[in-house]
Amino acid sequence: MTDICTILNQELKRKRLKEVFGFDSFREKQEATLDAIMAGRDSFTIMPTGGGKSLCYQLPAVLMDGTCIVVSPLIALMKDQVDGARGNGIRAAYLNSSMRSDERSAVERQLFAGNLELLYLAPERLAITGYMEKLKKLKISFFAVDEAHCISEWGHDFRPDYLILARLKTEFPGVPLASFTASATERVRADIVTRLGLQNPLLSVSSFDRPNLFYQIEWKSGNEEMRILDFIKERPDESGIVYRSTRSKVDETALFLCKNGINALPYHAGMDNSDRKENQEKFNRDEANVIVATIAFGMGIDKSNVRFVIHADMPKNLEGYYQETGRAGRDGELSHCLLLYSPKDENIINYFITKIEDPAEKRRCMQKLFHMSSFCNSASCRRKAILNYFGEEFDKANCMACDICCGSAKIEDATRDAQILMSAMIRTGEMHPIDHIIDIVKGARTKRLAELKHDEIKTFGAGSHLSKEEWKLLFEHLCSAKATERISHDGNKATLTEKGRAILFGKAKFKMIRSARHDKPKIKISETPEHDESLFKRLRKLRKKIASAKNVPPFVVFSDKSLRDMSAKRPLSPFEFLEVEGVGKQKLEQYGAGFIAEIKAYLDDNPHIS
Ligand code: ADP
Ligand code: ZN
């Protein structure tokens, strides 16, 4: 008997997946959570950003009787999320403190009339006296707790407001609770399960890998703003974030980009609140392509078509770096993460860490900086390095989406040059500034060298094949790799470490990434069909027009992925339109005609395309 029911349920699930969301299949792990919810079981789902958490609760919300209540701390995102759900024909609304009281009453009327499938709720609502009692009058299909790590004091985003959620399981026994997070260490995970009082929950952990993100790391050689500009110019019209370490750098870089014709806006905590909000909103709505920001930017964004994230300064730790790069490519489309770093950046971070008073905290920060620095300096797969850091195995020999695996970073054996430089250092007593050492290897005829008789040492003039800048770069690399250690405040004097001696005496090799080729990587993510770029651009324009008219961000109308798929398939009938990924019934009804007309017009303008 159960078999028939199960089969019917399975069919219904897939039918609604296509009808409502326009997807043909579930992503790995989505279905398990969904099944648990529908079976009335608590669950705890750990999925990276962009993994598809919202579908895990939005689909059961549609399939089950009653209202699903989603608790989310990100008030700024609620509107976009609700607009997105409504765009798919889901009866959704939100309640939070940003609303006027008449707006709130209207939503509550709908809610208690049983007309909502999905309600987004800020946690502080639940703390209002009597609010839980009030909700008990409602048929609640299940609770979904988003960003569940906010309940843990061990996590990085603890919110006292979230503690009230501990009462959900006791106040609403029998109502399943599904909790979600993108980031949780073992300790935080255990804490979430205990605090929420989950009963025999389904635990689902997805890989943290983001296969559509391309990782690239480059040495900052000279002018990083020029490098950023070049990078952005290769990607006209694409959305991206540039992270800078200080407010003044944010302002400078934003100005520099604007002067060079890029539609860029600044964002940092020193700005006026309303200006900041406006810039974020413009970015969200594709009215500005690039946002230059400190790491203060990001918590409140859910923009799915961020195509690149540039870290123009070295981040303090890998946790932050991964979270920030994670804001790229939430729609699953290929996105690029470029990190520019220099030993100077590292020194600055190091300096701030030395000011930390708590010795344990200081040690932790040092440790993290050390990992960050080895990540930058290593010449092996970036993806593997990150995943291993977060305790996950990655056993593919080639990840196909990082500069190392794709061969865009040129790794060279620099042992010979390292030996020349370090030999000159040792022979002059490891006490002279690097410029002086470079003069020696370059064979400069200066008075100072002659006075010290440094023009008589063995490596004098042995390095004329490299420029002064190249020697300097090699020195920086040696310091980064801890082959040499700086001994002066300005960082210009250094001594050899044990590792350095091993290289000097031929017992170890020294490899470094000499120069990165700057071309766009030629990789393709999985099965993305060949799309038509000029049609894509036209469809993107139409999307923006529709979004402005409806006062929603463009990605709420269609994701980049849907537009790309559309430009590849060129649907000309409603039936064909439904074949596009992300197009369900509601989207067909709302936008089908407009987009089909645009595609027809495009084909008329370009008769050579069949
Ligand atoms: P998260 O909340 O985990 O960061 P989202 O729920 O925003 O991720 O989903 C990220 C993107 O993946 C969205 O653009 C969404 O439409 C898409 N997506 C989710 N599930 C699927 C699926 N089964 N098939 C195709 N795309 C999906
Ligand atoms: Zn790789």
XYZ file of C-alpha atoms and ligand atoms in Angstrom:
638
model
C 0.000 0.000 0.000
C 2.675 2.452 0.983
C 4.277 1.868 -2.374
C 1.411 3.418 -4.283
C 1.428 6.424 -1.968
C 5.168 6.801 -2.217
C 5.060 6.634 -5.980
C 2.298 9.207 -6.152
C 4.196 11.476 -3.771
C 7.374 11.146 -5.767
C 5.520 12.040 -8.930
C 3.817 15.006 -7.388
C 7.103 16.292 -6.074
C 8.721 16.238 -9.491
C 5.663 17.681 -11.138
C 5.645 20.671 -8.790
C 9.409 21.059 -9.091
C 8.932 21.654 -12.787
C 5.665 23.559 -12.575
C 6.617 25.938 -9.803
C 10.377 26.289 -10.110
C 10.997 25.195 -13.665
C 13.664 22.649 -12.685
C 13.952 19.143 -14.090
C 15.760 17.528 -11.218
C 16.796 18.027 -7.640
C 20.316 18.852 -6.721
C 22.153 16.355 -4.603
C 20.884 16.383 -1.003
C 17.894 18.645 -1.641
C 15.530 15.728 -1.869
C 16.590 14.083 1.375
C 15.761 17.201 3.376
C 12.525 17.683 1.547
C 11.466 14.078 2.209
C 12.300 14.422 5.891
C 10.173 17.540 6.197
C 7.259 15.918 4.421
C 7.553 12.874 6.656
C 7.289 15.140 9.709
C 10.881 14.696 10.788
C 13.240 17.391 12.105
C 16.255 18.101 9.961
C 19.527 19.941 9.928
C 20.917 20.752 6.506
C 24.375 22.138 5.905
C 24.796 23.379 2.370
C 27.151 25.965 0.916
C 25.871 29.312 -0.314
C 24.207 28.849 -3.658
C 23.630 25.167 -2.929
C 19.872 25.591 -3.125
C 18.630 25.711 0.442
C 15.507 27.714 -0.227
C 14.039 25.080 -2.509
C 14.355 22.551 0.337
C 11.657 24.404 2.263
C 9.780 26.242 -0.457
C 8.733 23.105 -2.273
C 7.353 21.308 0.809
C 5.641 24.582 1.728
C 3.743 24.273 -1.539
C 3.067 20.571 -1.171
C 1.970 20.476 2.467
C -1.198 21.755 4.105
C -0.882 24.871 6.206
C 1.706 27.628 6.378
C 5.443 27.148 6.496
C 7.111 29.688 8.781
C 10.632 30.635 7.820
C 12.683 32.373 10.474
C 15.434 34.463 8.966
C 17.701 37.098 10.530
C 18.258 38.993 7.314
C 15.448 41.489 7.206
C 17.018 43.206 4.207
C 16.679 40.010 2.188
C 13.111 39.140 3.042
C 11.552 41.294 0.403
C 13.695 39.831 -2.382
C 13.040 36.311 -1.161
C 9.322 36.870 -1.017
C 9.336 38.573 -4.426
C 11.231 35.577 -5.755
C 8.773 33.073 -4.297
C 5.791 35.080 -5.522
C 7.404 35.235 -8.937
C 7.066 31.470 -8.959
C 3.441 31.679 -7.948
C 3.917 30.781 -4.297
C 1.582 32.527 -1.849
C 4.280 34.164 0.269
C 4.674 37.178 2.552
C 6.938 38.469 5.301
C 6.614 40.124 8.677
C 9.348 42.255 10.185
C 10.002 45.534 11.945
C 10.743 47.411 8.734
C 7.036 47.397 7.838
C 4.347 49.905 8.686
C 1.735 48.577 11.090
C -1.038 48.653 8.477
C 1.146 46.563 6.150
C 1.728 44.132 8.975
C -1.977 43.868 9.780
C -2.755 43.134 6.144
C -0.268 40.256 6.124
C -1.607 38.927 9.412
C -5.123 38.932 8.057
C -3.991 36.826 5.123
C -2.022 34.586 7.440
C -4.861 33.834 9.837
C -7.295 33.372 7.003
C -5.033 30.480 5.988
C -4.099 32.100 2.704
C -0.322 31.869 2.944
C 1.879 28.939 2.014
C 5.045 30.666 3.145
C 5.688 33.314 5.776
C 9.125 34.835 6.421
C 9.430 36.000 9.978
C 12.129 37.950 11.813
C 13.067 36.193 15.081
C 12.200 39.169 17.269
C 8.522 38.755 16.293
C 8.458 35.467 18.189
C 9.739 37.185 21.312
C 6.706 39.469 21.464
C 4.571 38.412 24.407
C 1.692 36.248 23.311
C 2.927 35.927 19.720
C 3.606 32.223 19.959
C 0.161 31.665 21.459
C -1.302 33.567 18.555
C 0.562 31.407 16.061
C -0.836 28.292 17.694
C -4.216 29.147 16.180
C -2.630 28.609 12.820
C -2.093 25.415 10.898
C 1.680 25.412 10.611
C 3.062 22.885 8.153
C 6.593 23.217 9.509
C 9.197 25.699 10.723
C 12.279 26.464 8.685
C 15.151 28.156 10.488
C 17.516 29.816 8.047
C 21.064 30.835 9.037
C 20.711 28.507 12.018
C 24.275 29.180 13.187
C 23.016 32.521 14.510
C 21.728 30.621 17.546
C 25.220 29.560 18.554
C 27.474 31.723 20.642
C 30.405 29.787 19.217
C 29.626 30.933 15.712
C 30.656 34.142 14.009
C 27.167 35.618 13.713
C 25.575 35.037 17.083
C 22.250 36.824 17.464
C 20.653 36.925 20.886
C 17.292 37.197 19.093
C 17.760 33.654 17.897
C 17.747 32.171 21.411
C 13.946 32.363 21.455
C 13.904 29.651 18.794
C 14.834 27.153 21.497
C 11.156 27.305 22.477
C 9.750 26.275 19.103
C 10.037 22.537 19.715
C 8.408 22.740 23.136
C 5.686 25.215 22.215
C 4.858 23.426 18.965
C 5.474 19.752 19.622
C 4.757 17.697 16.559
C 5.513 20.494 14.110
C 8.672 19.544 12.194
C 11.581 21.940 12.336
C 14.008 22.180 9.438
C 17.202 24.102 10.109
C 19.719 25.344 7.568
C 23.151 26.873 7.549
C 26.002 27.403 5.120
C 28.755 27.510 7.639
C 29.179 25.436 10.708
C 32.117 23.952 12.492
C 31.605 20.732 14.472
C 31.161 22.688 17.657
C 28.576 25.031 16.176
C 26.713 22.117 14.609
C 26.356 20.279 17.889
C 25.285 23.516 19.532
C 22.567 24.165 16.949
C 21.036 20.708 17.370
C 20.983 21.015 21.176
C 19.725 24.564 21.332
C 16.930 24.036 18.862
C 16.061 20.794 20.678
C 15.848 18.875 17.395
C 14.516 15.360 17.843
C 16.263 12.608 15.929
C 16.978 15.044 13.104
C 18.055 14.066 9.631
C 21.563 15.426 9.333
C 22.543 16.301 5.803
C 25.956 17.702 4.990
C 26.808 18.734 1.464
C 30.261 19.211 0.112
C 31.536 22.742 0.536
C 32.936 22.700 -2.927
C 31.604 25.341 -5.293
C 32.439 23.838 -8.672
C 31.335 26.921 -10.616
C 33.828 29.230 -8.886
C 37.170 29.728 -10.582
C 39.970 30.596 -8.149
C 42.928 32.674 -9.204
C 45.641 34.161 -7.050
C 48.161 36.699 -8.174
C 51.046 38.516 -6.724
C 50.413 42.254 -6.557
C 53.164 43.572 -8.701
C 53.008 47.317 -8.665
C 49.683 48.791 -9.581
C 46.790 46.677 -8.370
C 44.206 49.192 -9.530
C 45.339 48.758 -13.136
C 45.103 45.023 -12.723
C 41.553 45.330 -11.366
C 40.607 47.607 -14.236
C 41.988 45.194 -16.835
C 40.164 42.330 -15.221
C 36.846 44.193 -15.185
C 37.252 45.448 -18.741
C 37.456 41.841 -19.890
C 33.987 41.361 -18.436
C 31.834 44.213 -19.663
C 28.351 44.404 -18.123
C 29.055 41.738 -15.535
C 28.309 42.257 -11.851
C 31.150 42.011 -9.392
C 32.468 42.909 -5.962
C 35.923 44.328 -5.256
C 36.965 43.933 -1.628
C 39.537 46.317 -0.180
C 41.015 46.292 3.296
C 40.389 49.930 4.271
C 37.774 52.603 3.742
C 40.200 54.957 2.050
C 41.278 52.264 -0.403
C 37.613 51.603 -1.136
C 37.050 55.267 -1.995
C 40.221 55.517 -4.071
C 39.600 52.382 -6.079
C 35.954 53.229 -6.712
C 36.986 56.659 -7.957
C 39.739 55.201 -10.114
C 37.346 52.741 -11.732
C 34.743 55.434 -12.361
C 37.337 57.676 -13.996
C 38.113 54.792 -16.291
C 34.592 54.269 -17.431
C 33.481 51.536 -15.044
C 30.145 51.926 -13.346
C 31.473 51.373 -9.818
C 30.191 52.471 -6.396
C 31.827 52.451 -2.954
C 30.464 50.754 0.165
C 31.894 50.930 3.684
C 30.896 51.550 7.281
C 32.205 55.116 7.253
C 29.599 56.207 4.741
C 26.288 57.783 5.452
C 23.689 55.082 6.102
C 21.351 56.117 3.345
C 24.131 56.486 0.754
C 25.365 53.053 1.602
C 21.938 51.570 1.300
C 21.380 53.303 -1.998
C 24.638 51.967 -3.439
C 23.802 48.461 -2.357
C 20.377 48.777 -3.905
C 21.831 50.050 -7.201
C 24.187 47.115 -7.310
C 21.353 44.742 -6.522
C 19.347 46.136 -9.388
C 22.185 45.969 -11.906
C 22.251 49.765 -12.093
C 25.883 49.688 -11.000
C 28.097 46.891 -12.242
C 30.742 46.953 -9.591
C 30.692 47.598 -5.882
C 33.994 48.378 -4.184
C 33.656 47.521 -0.518
C 35.205 46.628 2.784
C 34.161 43.285 4.205
C 31.250 45.118 5.842
C 29.519 44.430 2.543
C 27.825 41.157 1.880
C 25.647 40.076 4.790
C 22.583 41.678 3.302
C 22.936 40.576 -0.268
C 21.262 37.727 -2.009
C 22.090 38.772 -5.546
C 22.461 35.598 -7.528
C 24.310 36.959 -10.565
C 27.529 38.197 -8.985
C 29.990 37.080 -11.681
C 33.256 37.947 -9.965
C 34.720 38.736 -6.565
C 38.118 40.408 -6.395
C 40.092 40.561 -3.184
C 42.477 43.398 -3.904
C 44.219 42.948 -0.555
C 45.102 39.799 1.287
C 42.272 38.639 3.589
C 42.980 37.962 7.258
C 41.908 34.349 7.137
C 40.503 31.642 4.911
C 37.125 31.640 6.642
C 36.503 35.212 5.578
C 37.959 34.682 2.122
C 35.743 31.689 1.445
C 32.641 33.392 2.695
C 33.304 36.466 0.568
C 34.131 34.526 -2.590
C 31.010 32.491 -1.863
C 28.917 35.513 -2.798
C 29.826 34.897 -6.417
C 27.844 32.571 -8.630
C 24.890 31.698 -6.450
C 22.973 30.889 -9.612
C 25.440 28.137 -10.409
C 26.955 29.931 -13.398
C 30.707 30.188 -13.875
C 32.104 32.996 -11.717
C 35.590 34.217 -11.095
C 37.416 34.821 -7.811
C 40.631 36.791 -8.102
C 42.875 37.355 -5.121
C 45.729 39.855 -5.239
C 48.214 39.775 -2.412
C 51.599 40.980 -1.352
C 53.848 40.448 1.649
C 53.137 44.062 2.541
C 49.487 43.144 3.075
C 50.596 40.327 5.311
C 52.814 42.627 7.329
C 49.971 45.030 7.930
C 47.638 42.290 9.156
C 50.436 40.927 11.257
C 50.967 44.329 12.812
C 47.318 44.535 13.869
C 47.413 41.058 15.303
C 50.363 41.967 17.510
C 48.116 44.630 19.084
C 45.552 42.054 20.226
C 45.687 41.763 23.992
C 44.178 38.354 24.679
C 47.063 35.921 24.110
C 44.832 33.013 23.038
C 43.013 35.185 20.526
C 46.318 36.533 19.265
C 47.616 33.022 18.704
C 44.455 31.989 16.867
C 44.662 34.993 14.545
C 48.347 34.334 13.851
C 47.604 30.739 13.036
C 44.852 31.750 10.643
C 47.040 34.321 8.950
C 49.692 31.679 8.542
C 47.204 29.418 6.741
C 46.065 32.300 4.574
C 49.618 33.089 3.630
C 50.532 29.502 2.776
C 47.363 29.282 0.719
C 48.478 32.289 -1.334
C 52.013 31.086 -1.741
C 51.431 27.450 -2.479
C 51.622 26.180 -6.001
C 49.029 23.430 -5.712
C 45.293 23.289 -6.465
C 43.479 26.177 -4.736
C 40.260 24.234 -4.386
C 41.906 21.285 -2.748
C 43.730 23.586 -0.347
C 40.554 25.361 0.755
C 38.493 22.214 1.134
C 41.236 20.501 3.092
C 41.428 23.494 5.369
C 37.742 23.065 6.129
C 38.272 19.397 6.831
C 37.018 18.021 3.535
C 38.849 15.637 1.226
C 39.184 16.509 -2.423
C 40.681 13.712 -4.412
C 40.423 14.807 -8.025
C 43.848 15.300 -9.596
C 42.652 18.354 -11.491
C 39.806 20.567 -10.323
C 39.454 22.197 -13.775
C 38.658 25.554 -12.223
C 41.661 27.154 -10.610
C 44.690 28.917 -12.021
C 47.014 26.110 -10.981
C 44.950 23.250 -12.415
C 44.232 25.149 -15.611
C 47.834 26.114 -16.069
C 47.280 29.858 -16.170
C 49.749 30.304 -13.345
C 53.295 29.670 -14.432
C 55.252 27.843 -11.784
C 58.977 27.967 -12.213
C 61.921 26.464 -10.498
C 63.711 29.508 -9.123
C 66.260 27.635 -7.028
C 69.282 28.972 -8.916
C 68.244 32.629 -8.567
C 67.302 32.116 -4.944
C 70.764 30.735 -4.319
C 72.426 33.733 -5.956
C 70.474 36.162 -3.830
C 70.813 34.289 -0.556
C 74.473 33.663 -1.131
C 75.045 37.400 -1.410
C 73.068 37.875 1.787
C 75.134 35.364 3.740
C 78.468 36.587 2.431
C 77.714 40.100 3.582
C 76.699 39.094 7.059
C 72.878 39.043 6.656
C 72.655 42.665 7.758
C 72.261 44.810 4.627
C 69.064 46.085 3.083
C 67.757 44.219 0.051
C 68.537 47.100 -2.324
C 72.160 46.775 -1.395
C 72.063 43.001 -1.963
C 70.477 43.525 -5.350
C 73.222 46.003 -6.237
C 75.717 43.242 -5.516
C 74.077 40.585 -7.681
C 73.489 43.118 -10.444
C 77.150 44.092 -10.265
C 76.534 47.778 -9.679
C 79.655 49.968 -9.534
C 78.769 52.115 -6.544
C 81.016 53.836 -4.086
C 79.358 52.125 -1.149
C 79.926 48.652 -2.604
C 83.557 49.429 -3.253
C 84.038 50.797 0.266
C 82.678 47.623 1.801
C 84.588 45.523 -0.719
C 81.303 43.945 -1.696
C 82.329 44.117 -5.325
C 84.803 41.381 -4.536
C 82.420 38.724 -3.321
C 81.649 35.673 -5.387
C 78.117 36.493 -6.497
C 78.964 40.048 -7.530
C 77.400 40.508 -10.958
C 76.009 36.959 -11.054
C 72.457 38.188 -11.523
C 72.474 40.510 -14.499
C 69.835 38.364 -16.245
C 67.061 39.735 -14.041
C 65.863 43.288 -13.522
C 65.982 45.033 -10.190
C 62.214 44.608 -9.828
C 62.447 40.920 -10.541
C 65.058 40.473 -7.839
C 62.888 42.381 -5.435
C 59.964 40.132 -6.281
C 62.095 37.062 -5.707
C 63.077 38.449 -2.306
C 59.419 38.973 -1.401
C 58.664 35.425 -2.460
C 61.506 34.101 -0.341
C 60.134 35.951 2.682
C 56.631 34.721 1.997
C 57.838 31.165 1.695
C 59.723 31.663 4.984
C 63.068 30.934 3.362
C 64.190 34.301 4.651
C 62.962 36.203 7.654
C 62.738 39.962 7.915
C 64.698 41.507 10.764
C 64.123 45.223 10.297
C 60.998 47.283 10.808
C 60.839 48.423 7.217
C 61.102 44.782 6.168
C 64.139 45.443 3.992
C 66.692 43.428 5.913
C 66.448 39.696 6.326
C 68.307 36.626 7.495
C 68.141 33.079 6.164
C 65.988 30.509 7.902
C 66.719 26.809 8.030
C 64.573 26.390 4.949
C 66.578 29.105 3.204
C 69.835 27.374 4.044
C 68.539 24.090 2.693
C 67.774 25.841 -0.602
C 71.129 27.609 -0.634
C 73.029 24.373 -0.102
C 71.075 22.511 -2.752
C 69.118 20.304 -0.366
C 65.732 21.767 -1.294
C 64.231 23.354 -4.351
C 62.551 26.726 -4.505
C 59.532 27.049 -6.758
C 57.507 30.141 -7.280
C 54.682 31.418 -9.420
C 56.700 33.698 -11.625
C 53.949 35.414 -13.521
C 50.328 34.701 -14.098
C 49.028 34.917 -17.610
C 46.190 37.343 -17.616
C 43.839 35.841 -20.126
C 40.378 34.696 -19.218
C 40.425 30.995 -18.443
C 38.916 28.963 -21.193
C 36.878 26.552 -19.210
C 33.309 25.518 -19.418
C 31.249 24.404 -16.530
C 29.628 21.018 -17.045
C 26.787 20.880 -19.474
C 26.114 24.584 -20.149
C 24.959 24.680 -23.753
C 26.540 27.012 -26.239
C 24.639 30.276 -25.846
C 24.296 33.335 -28.016
C 26.013 36.260 -26.310
C 24.344 39.067 -28.266
C 20.891 37.583 -27.702
C 21.793 37.134 -24.060
C 22.575 40.845 -23.848
C 19.238 41.780 -25.362
C 17.383 39.511 -22.986
C 19.298 41.001 -20.116
C 18.160 44.477 -21.135
C 14.569 43.328 -21.286
C 14.928 41.720 -17.866
C 16.193 44.994 -16.422
C 13.320 46.936 -17.920
C 10.745 44.534 -16.501
C 12.473 44.479 -13.109
C 12.495 48.280 -12.834
C 8.837 48.457 -13.744
C 7.988 45.884 -11.089
C 10.391 47.395 -8.557
C 12.266 44.145 -7.967
C 15.920 43.219 -8.580
C 16.525 41.693 -12.035
C 17.550 38.293 -10.664
C 14.079 37.940 -9.217
C 12.657 38.029 -12.748
C 15.102 35.487 -14.181
C 18.517 34.249 -13.130
C 21.513 34.690 -15.443
C 21.370 30.964 -15.850
C 17.806 31.071 -17.173
C 18.692 33.872 -19.598
C 21.698 31.984 -20.860
C 19.640 28.866 -21.322
C 17.013 30.946 -23.113
C 19.591 32.441 -25.457
C 20.825 28.942 -26.272
C 17.397 27.369 -26.818
C 15.686 30.397 -28.424
C 12.160 29.277 -27.571
C 9.461 30.583 -29.888
C 6.379 29.020 -28.368
C 5.036 28.786 -24.817
C 5.683 25.080 -24.915
C 9.326 25.612 -25.829
C 9.589 28.406 -23.275
C 8.748 25.944 -20.506
C 11.843 23.972 -21.470
C 14.077 26.788 -20.226
C 15.659 26.118 -16.852
C 13.968 28.093 -14.098
C 10.747 28.664 -16.044
C 7.647 27.353 -14.340
C 3.984 28.014 -14.994
C 3.903 31.429 -13.359
C 6.995 32.734 -15.118
C 5.672 31.529 -18.426
C 2.426 33.390 -17.852
C 4.102 36.564 -16.651
C 7.041 36.882 -18.960
C 6.706 34.286 -21.717
C 5.123 36.531 -24.318
C 7.574 39.387 -23.771
C 10.672 37.269 -23.993
C 9.411 35.231 -26.943
C 8.687 38.491 -28.792
C 12.218 39.707 -28.055
C 13.706 36.471 -29.363
C 11.585 36.702 -32.509
C 12.691 40.298 -33.052
C 16.272 39.246 -32.600
C 15.923 36.493 -35.179
C 14.298 38.951 -37.599
C 17.218 41.333 -37.136
C 19.649 38.499 -37.692
C 18.223 36.443 -40.538
C 21.432 34.456 -40.952
C 20.714 32.706 -37.636
C 18.396 29.799 -38.120
P 21.226 29.125 -0.951
O 20.053 29.680 -0.202
O 21.611 27.757 -0.520
O 22.378 30.067 -1.009
P 19.488 29.366 -3.207
O 18.344 28.693 -2.594
O 19.481 30.841 -3.318
O 20.822 28.928 -2.466
O 19.736 28.720 -4.639
C 20.806 29.093 -5.441
C 20.447 29.005 -6.906
O 20.290 27.656 -7.311
C 19.148 29.718 -7.251
O 19.368 30.485 -8.417
C 18.187 28.574 -7.513
O 17.205 28.937 -8.432
C 19.091 27.482 -8.042
N 18.575 26.122 -7.799
C 18.166 25.611 -6.627
N 17.756 24.327 -6.764
C 17.932 24.018 -8.068
C 17.685 22.827 -8.852
N 17.185 21.714 -8.319
N 17.971 22.891 -10.178
C 18.478 24.001 -10.736
N 18.715 25.144 -10.052
C 18.450 25.163 -8.737
Zn 42.512 23.230 -8.914
